mmCIF file of C-alpha atoms in Angstrom:
data_model
loop_
_atom_site.group_PDB
_atom_site.id
_atom_site.type_symbol
_atom_site.label_atom_id
_atom_site.label_comp_id
_atom_site.label_asym_id
_atom_site.label_seq_id
_atom_site.Cartn_x
_atom_site.Cartn_y
_atom_site.Cartn_z
ATOM 1 C CA MET U 1 100.165 97.335 109.506
ATOM 2 C CA ALA U 2 99.432 100.893 109.842
ATOM 3 C CA GLY U 3 101.951 103.449 108.380
ATOM 4 C CA LYS U 4 102.935 106.612 110.617
ATOM 5 C CA ARG U 5 100.540 108.920 108.681
ATOM 6 C CA GLU U 6 97.502 106.694 109.686
ATOM 7 C CA GLU U 7 98.910 106.387 113.453
ATOM 8 C CA MET U 8 99.370 110.237 113.420
ATOM 9 C CA ILE U 9 95.905 110.733 112.132
ATOM 10 C CA ASN U 10 94.448 108.398 114.835
ATOM 11 C CA LEU U 11 96.364 110.451 117.508
ATOM 12 C CA LEU U 12 95.111 113.680 116.064
ATOM 13 C CA GLU U 13 91.502 112.491 116.082
ATOM 14 C CA PHE U 14 91.682 111.259 119.728
ATOM 15 C CA SER U 15 92.995 114.472 120.775
ATOM 16 C CA ASN U 16 90.466 116.526 119.025
ATOM 17 C CA ARG U 17 87.639 114.441 120.191
ATOM 18 C CA GLU U 18 88.828 114.761 123.948
ATOM 19 C CA LYS U 19 89.201 118.480 123.578
ATOM 20 C CA HIS U 20 85.594 118.717 122.455
ATOM 21 C CA ILE U 21 84.289 116.287 125.276
ATOM 22 C CA PHE U 22 86.156 118.482 127.739
ATOM 23 C CA ILE U 23 84.702 121.758 126.444
ATOM 24 C CA SER U 24 81.124 120.333 126.375
ATOM 25 C CA SER U 25 81.391 119.464 129.893
ATOM 26 C CA LEU U 26 82.226 123.021 131.196
ATOM 27 C CA THR U 27 79.784 124.943 133.295
ATOM 28 C CA ALA U 28 78.918 128.564 132.475
ATOM 29 C CA ASP U 29 81.083 129.707 135.486
ATOM 30 C CA GLN U 30 83.960 127.556 134.146
ATOM 31 C CA ARG U 31 83.519 129.133 130.709
ATOM 32 C CA SER U 32 83.272 132.599 132.054
ATOM 33 C CA ALA U 33 86.219 132.428 134.548
ATOM 34 C CA GLU U 34 88.957 134.962 133.821
ATOM 35 C CA GLY U 35 92.694 133.988 134.405
ATOM 36 C CA LYS U 36 95.869 136.027 135.074
ATOM 37 C CA ILE U 37 99.288 135.368 133.532
ATOM 38 C CA ASP U 38 100.360 133.241 136.332
ATOM 39 C CA ALA U 39 96.995 131.389 137.017
ATOM 40 C CA TRP U 40 95.405 130.522 133.850
ATOM 41 C CA SER U 41 91.630 130.046 133.169
ATOM 42 C CA VAL U 42 90.413 126.807 131.554
ATOM 43 C CA LYS U 43 90.009 129.011 128.267
ATOM 44 C CA ASP U 44 93.614 130.238 128.683
ATOM 45 C CA ARG U 45 94.685 126.515 128.819
ATOM 46 C CA LEU U 46 92.923 125.646 125.887
ATOM 47 C CA ALA U 47 94.401 128.611 123.943
ATOM 48 C CA HIS U 48 97.684 127.692 125.144
ATOM 49 C CA VAL U 49 97.362 124.170 123.691
ATOM 50 C CA VAL U 50 95.835 125.037 120.398
ATOM 51 C CA TYR U 51 98.291 127.771 119.824
ATOM 52 C CA TRP U 52 101.313 125.195 120.030
ATOM 53 C CA ASP U 53 99.287 122.767 117.921
ATOM 54 C CA ALA U 54 99.093 125.529 115.228
ATOM 55 C CA ASP U 55 102.621 126.623 115.751
ATOM 56 C CA LEU U 56 103.807 123.065 114.910
ATOM 57 C CA VAL U 57 101.660 122.964 111.708
ATOM 58 C CA ALA U 58 103.361 126.096 110.685
ATOM 59 C CA GLN U 59 106.903 124.905 111.357
ATOM 60 C CA ILE U 60 106.243 121.748 109.321
ATOM 61 C CA SER U 61 104.753 123.779 106.524
ATOM 62 C CA GLY U 62 107.613 126.178 106.602
ATOM 63 C CA GLN U 63 105.361 129.166 107.305
ATOM 64 C CA LYS U 64 105.696 132.360 109.256
ATOM 65 C CA ARG U 65 104.912 131.534 112.904
ATOM 66 C CA ASP U 66 102.757 133.907 115.008
ATOM 67 C CA ARG U 67 105.136 134.968 117.821
ATOM 68 C CA PRO U 68 107.935 137.446 117.367
ATOM 69 C CA ASP U 69 111.087 135.991 116.236
ATOM 70 C CA ASP U 70 112.873 137.046 119.527
ATOM 71 C CA VAL U 71 110.571 135.156 121.606
ATOM 72 C CA GLU U 72 112.056 131.669 121.897
ATOM 73 C CA ASP U 73 112.107 130.983 125.577
ATOM 74 C CA PHE U 74 108.939 128.938 126.507
ATOM 75 C CA ASN U 75 108.239 130.872 129.420
ATOM 76 C CA GLU U 76 108.167 134.174 127.566
ATOM 77 C CA ALA U 77 106.379 132.614 124.683
ATOM 78 C CA ASN U 78 103.543 131.388 126.864
ATOM 79 C CA ALA U 79 103.347 134.653 128.484
ATOM 80 C CA PHE U 80 102.949 136.158 124.878
ATOM 81 C CA ILE U 81 100.416 133.573 123.949
ATOM 82 C CA TRP U 82 98.305 134.415 127.220
ATOM 83 C CA LYS U 83 98.341 138.246 126.277
ATOM 84 C CA GLU U 84 97.445 137.462 122.781
ATOM 85 C CA TYR U 85 94.427 135.254 123.448
ATOM 86 C CA ARG U 86 93.182 136.423 126.854
ATOM 87 C CA ALA U 87 90.366 138.563 125.023
ATOM 88 C CA THR U 88 89.511 135.706 122.576
ATOM 89 C CA SER U 89 85.965 134.333 122.974
ATOM 90 C CA TRP U 90 85.166 130.551 123.659
ATOM 91 C CA GLN U 91 83.717 130.563 120.123
ATOM 92 C CA GLU U 92 86.734 131.579 118.580
ATOM 93 C CA ILE U 93 88.910 129.179 120.585
ATOM 94 C CA GLU U 94 86.659 126.384 119.480
ATOM 95 C CA GLN U 95 86.965 127.372 115.775
ATOM 96 C CA LEU U 96 90.592 127.731 115.983
ATOM 97 C CA ILE U 97 90.694 124.220 117.337
ATOM 98 C CA ASP U 98 88.835 122.824 114.544
ATOM 99 C CA ARG U 99 90.615 124.862 111.870
ATOM 100 C CA THR U 100 93.895 123.825 113.298
ATOM 101 C CA HIS U 101 92.961 120.234 113.426
ATOM 102 C CA ASP U 102 91.694 120.273 109.764
ATOM 103 C CA ARG U 103 94.791 122.013 108.681
ATOM 104 C CA PHE U 104 96.876 119.226 110.204
ATOM 105 C CA LEU U 105 95.057 116.480 108.667
ATOM 106 C CA VAL U 106 95.473 118.053 105.201
ATOM 107 C CA LEU U 107 99.224 118.525 105.961
ATOM 108 C CA LEU U 108 99.609 114.891 106.937
ATOM 109 C CA GLU U 109 98.233 113.683 103.545
ATOM 110 C CA GLU U 110 100.802 115.781 101.912
ATOM 111 C CA LEU U 111 103.699 114.306 103.975
ATOM 112 C CA THR U 112 105.590 111.206 102.985
ATOM 113 C CA GLU U 113 106.389 108.149 105.093
ATOM 114 C CA GLU U 114 110.205 109.303 104.775
ATOM 115 C CA GLN U 115 109.259 112.905 106.046
ATOM 116 C CA LEU U 116 107.591 111.435 109.014
ATOM 117 C CA THR U 117 110.284 108.717 109.938
ATOM 118 C CA ASP U 118 113.540 110.200 108.864
ATOM 119 C CA PRO U 119 115.410 111.615 111.744
ATOM 120 C CA GLU U 120 117.458 113.834 109.658
ATOM 121 C CA CYS U 121 114.572 115.214 107.337
ATOM 122 C CA TYR U 122 114.159 118.435 109.518
ATOM 123 C CA ASP U 123 116.950 120.221 111.243
ATOM 124 C CA TRP U 124 114.535 121.652 113.972
ATOM 125 C CA THR U 125 113.413 118.150 115.304
ATOM 126 C CA ASN U 126 117.101 117.666 116.778
ATOM 127 C CA GLY U 127 117.641 114.197 115.436
ATOM 128 C CA ARG U 128 114.204 112.724 116.206
ATOM 129 C CA PRO U 129 111.689 111.747 113.321
ATOM 130 C CA LEU U 130 108.802 113.975 112.707
ATOM 131 C CA TRP U 131 106.159 111.597 114.007
ATOM 132 C CA ARG U 132 107.782 111.993 117.393
ATOM 133 C CA SER U 133 107.498 115.830 117.367
ATOM 134 C CA ILE U 134 103.968 115.485 116.228
ATOM 135 C CA THR U 135 103.201 112.950 119.062
ATOM 136 C CA SER U 136 104.926 114.988 121.766
ATOM 137 C CA GLY U 137 103.781 118.316 120.530
ATOM 138 C CA CYS U 138 100.123 117.866 119.514
ATOM 139 C CA PHE U 139 99.119 114.706 121.395
ATOM 140 C CA TYR U 140 101.084 114.327 124.703
ATOM 141 C CA HIS U 141 101.026 117.927 125.300
ATOM 142 C CA ALA U 142 97.129 118.474 124.732
ATOM 143 C CA LEU U 143 96.229 115.316 126.918
ATOM 144 C CA GLN U 144 98.605 116.298 129.598
ATOM 145 C CA HIS U 145 96.815 119.642 130.079
ATOM 146 C CA LEU U 146 93.283 118.215 129.593
ATOM 147 C CA ALA U 147 94.291 115.555 132.411
ATOM 148 C CA GLU U 148 95.432 118.206 134.767
ATOM 149 C CA LEU U 149 92.132 120.323 134.159
ATOM 150 C CA TYR U 150 90.038 117.094 134.886
ATOM 151 C CA ALA U 151 92.096 116.455 138.039
ATOM 152 C CA GLN U 152 91.761 120.080 139.251
ATOM 153 C CA ARG U 153 87.972 119.725 139.268
ATOM 154 C CA ASP U 154 88.191 116.373 141.192
ATOM 155 C CA ASP U 155 87.724 114.122 138.360
ATOM 156 C CA THR U 156 91.033 112.131 138.741
ATOM 157 C CA ALA U 157 89.504 108.887 137.507
ATOM 158 C CA TYR U 158 88.731 110.385 134.115
ATOM 159 C CA ALA U 159 92.079 112.028 134.138
ATOM 160 C CA ASN U 160 93.878 108.764 134.696
ATOM 161 C CA GLN U 161 91.584 106.926 132.111
ATOM 162 C CA LEU U 162 92.400 109.796 129.593
ATOM 163 C CA GLN U 163 96.276 109.481 130.205
ATOM 164 C CA GLU U 164 96.160 105.676 130.320
ATOM 165 C CA ASN U 165 94.431 105.357 126.926
ATOM 166 C CA ALA U 166 96.802 107.787 125.505
ATOM 167 C CA ALA U 167 99.908 105.874 126.781
ATOM 168 C CA ASP U 168 98.263 102.894 125.156
ATOM 169 C CA LEU U 169 98.212 104.635 121.765
ATOM 170 C CA GLN U 170 101.710 105.959 121.989
ATOM 171 C CA MET U 171 103.154 102.580 123.084
ATOM 172 C CA LYS U 172 102.010 101.083 119.940
ATOM 173 C CA LEU U 173 104.068 103.616 117.807
ATOM 174 C CA ASP U 174 107.556 102.201 118.562
ATOM 175 C CA ALA U 175 108.555 98.988 120.168
ATOM 176 C CA SER U 176 112.164 100.568 121.200
ATOM 177 C CA ASP U 177 113.093 100.561 124.976
ATOM 178 C CA GLN U 178 113.709 104.243 124.559
ATOM 179 C CA TRP U 179 110.263 105.042 123.537
ATOM 180 C CA GLN U 180 108.472 102.634 125.752
ATOM 181 C CA GLY U 181 110.435 104.029 128.761
ATOM 182 C CA THR U 182 109.741 107.561 127.614
ATOM 183 C CA VAL U 183 106.004 106.745 127.649
ATOM 184 C CA SER U 184 105.995 104.945 130.790
ATOM 185 C CA TYR U 185 107.871 107.781 132.594
ATOM 186 C CA ASN U 186 105.454 110.514 131.090
ATOM 187 C CA LEU U 187 102.535 108.396 132.406
ATOM 188 C CA GLY U 188 104.476 108.629 135.687
ATOM 189 C CA CYS U 189 104.730 112.334 135.542
ATOM 190 C CA HIS U 190 100.907 112.406 135.214
ATOM 191 C CA TYR U 191 100.303 110.467 138.500
ATOM 192 C CA ALA U 192 102.945 112.632 140.197
ATOM 193 C CA ILE U 193 101.439 115.970 139.235
ATOM 194 C CA THR U 194 97.916 114.692 140.354
ATOM 195 C CA GLY U 195 99.399 113.451 143.651
ATOM 196 C CA GLN U 196 99.265 109.594 143.239
ATOM 197 C CA ARG U 197 102.537 108.540 144.542
ATOM 198 C CA GLU U 198 102.574 104.734 144.226
ATOM 199 C CA LEU U 199 101.402 104.882 140.560
ATOM 200 C CA ALA U 200 103.939 107.641 139.780
ATOM 201 C CA LEU U 201 106.803 105.750 141.432
ATOM 202 C CA ALA U 202 105.823 102.516 139.693
ATOM 203 C CA ASN U 203 105.737 104.009 136.212
ATOM 204 C CA ILE U 204 108.836 106.227 136.666
ATOM 205 C CA ARG U 205 110.804 103.064 137.831
ATOM 206 C CA GLN U 206 109.525 101.312 134.756
ATOM 207 C CA GLY U 207 110.535 104.220 132.511
ATOM 208 C CA ILE U 208 114.034 104.402 133.919
ATOM 209 C CA GLU U 209 114.495 100.670 133.711
ATOM 210 C CA LEU U 210 113.704 100.769 130.027
ATOM 211 C CA TYR U 211 115.383 104.105 129.234
ATOM 212 C CA PRO U 212 118.243 104.644 131.836
ATOM 213 C CA TYR U 213 119.065 108.047 130.573
ATOM 214 C CA LEU U 214 115.917 109.045 132.481
ATOM 215 C CA ARG U 215 117.752 108.490 135.852
ATOM 216 C CA GLU U 216 119.757 111.566 135.167
ATOM 217 C CA TRP U 217 116.689 113.640 134.129
ATOM 218 C CA ALA U 218 114.209 112.674 136.853
ATOM 219 C CA PRO U 219 115.958 114.441 140.016
ATOM 220 C CA GLN U 220 115.631 117.699 138.197
ATOM 221 C CA ASP U 221 112.175 117.236 136.633
ATOM 222 C CA SER U 222 109.651 119.363 138.290
ATOM 223 C CA ASP U 223 106.773 117.113 137.208
ATOM 224 C CA VAL U 224 108.018 114.548 139.637
ATOM 225 C CA LYS U 225 108.454 116.869 142.548
ATOM 226 C CA LEU U 226 106.122 114.815 144.506
ATOM 227 C CA LEU U 227 108.761 112.044 144.713
ATOM 228 C CA HIS U 228 111.845 114.100 145.392
ATOM 229 C CA ASP U 229 111.840 113.324 149.015
ATOM 230 C CA ASP U 230 110.810 109.624 148.617
ATOM 231 C CA PRO U 231 113.206 107.051 149.654
ATOM 232 C CA GLU U 232 112.371 104.599 146.847
ATOM 233 C CA PHE U 233 112.810 107.427 144.467
ATOM 234 C CA LEU U 234 116.019 108.480 145.870
ATOM 235 C CA ALA U 235 117.373 104.942 145.640
ATOM 236 C CA LEU U 236 116.239 104.555 142.008
ATOM 237 C CA VAL U 237 117.948 107.540 140.763
ATOM 238 C CA GLY U 238 120.880 107.167 143.170
ATOM 239 C CA THR U 239 121.114 110.675 144.281
ATOM 240 C CA GLU U 240 119.824 113.352 146.633
ATOM 241 C CA VAL U 241 117.571 115.944 145.226
#
C-alpha cells in the first residue's frame, strides 16, 4: 500500500503533465491574448495556478512568501499576482511551472509520513493533515482551472475526463465519508460551473449525503449557482437561495 508521500507525488506528476498537455495545445492567438485584472488571459490563469503552487511550497518550507504580508484576502492576493505576472513571458511561466514542480518533489522527499498525515503538525492547516492541503492547493485547484479553460474553448468532453480522472485519484486517498463526500461535491461543482445541470445535481447530492455539513455550505456556494433555482437542489438543501 502506497504511503502519502507516494500518493502526493502521483498527484503532482499528474497535474504537471496536464499543465504541459494544455500548454502544448494552445494556438498562437491563445498564447498572445492579453488579459485584464477582471478578465484573465490563458497565461494569466496559468500564472495564477503556479503562483499558488509555489506559495504552498514556500509555506511548507517555512520560507518567506512573495506577496506582501498585508495582502491576505484572496481577491486582493489574486489582483497582486495578476499585476506581478502580467508581463511575464510564456517561456518564463513554463520554466516556473517546472521549477516549482521540481522543488515540490524535493520537498516531499524530505517530509515524513507523520508530517503529511498528522493534522496537528502545522498550525496553518487549520486541523487538517498536510496531504489534504497539498491535494486541495496543488492538485484540485490546478485541475479546476485547466478544466474551466478546456470548457471555455468548447472542449467540455476533455474537461469532464480531466475532472473525473482527478476525482478518481482523490477518492483513493481517504475512505472517510467526509473526504469521499467532499470529492463528489467538488466534481459536482465542476459540472455546475460548466453548465451540466443533471451531472452537477447528482454529484452534489452524493456529496451532501456522505458529508451532511455541505448542505449548509451549498446554498451560499457560487460554484453551484447554476442549481440555486433548481427545485431538486432546494429540496436537497432544505432552504431557499
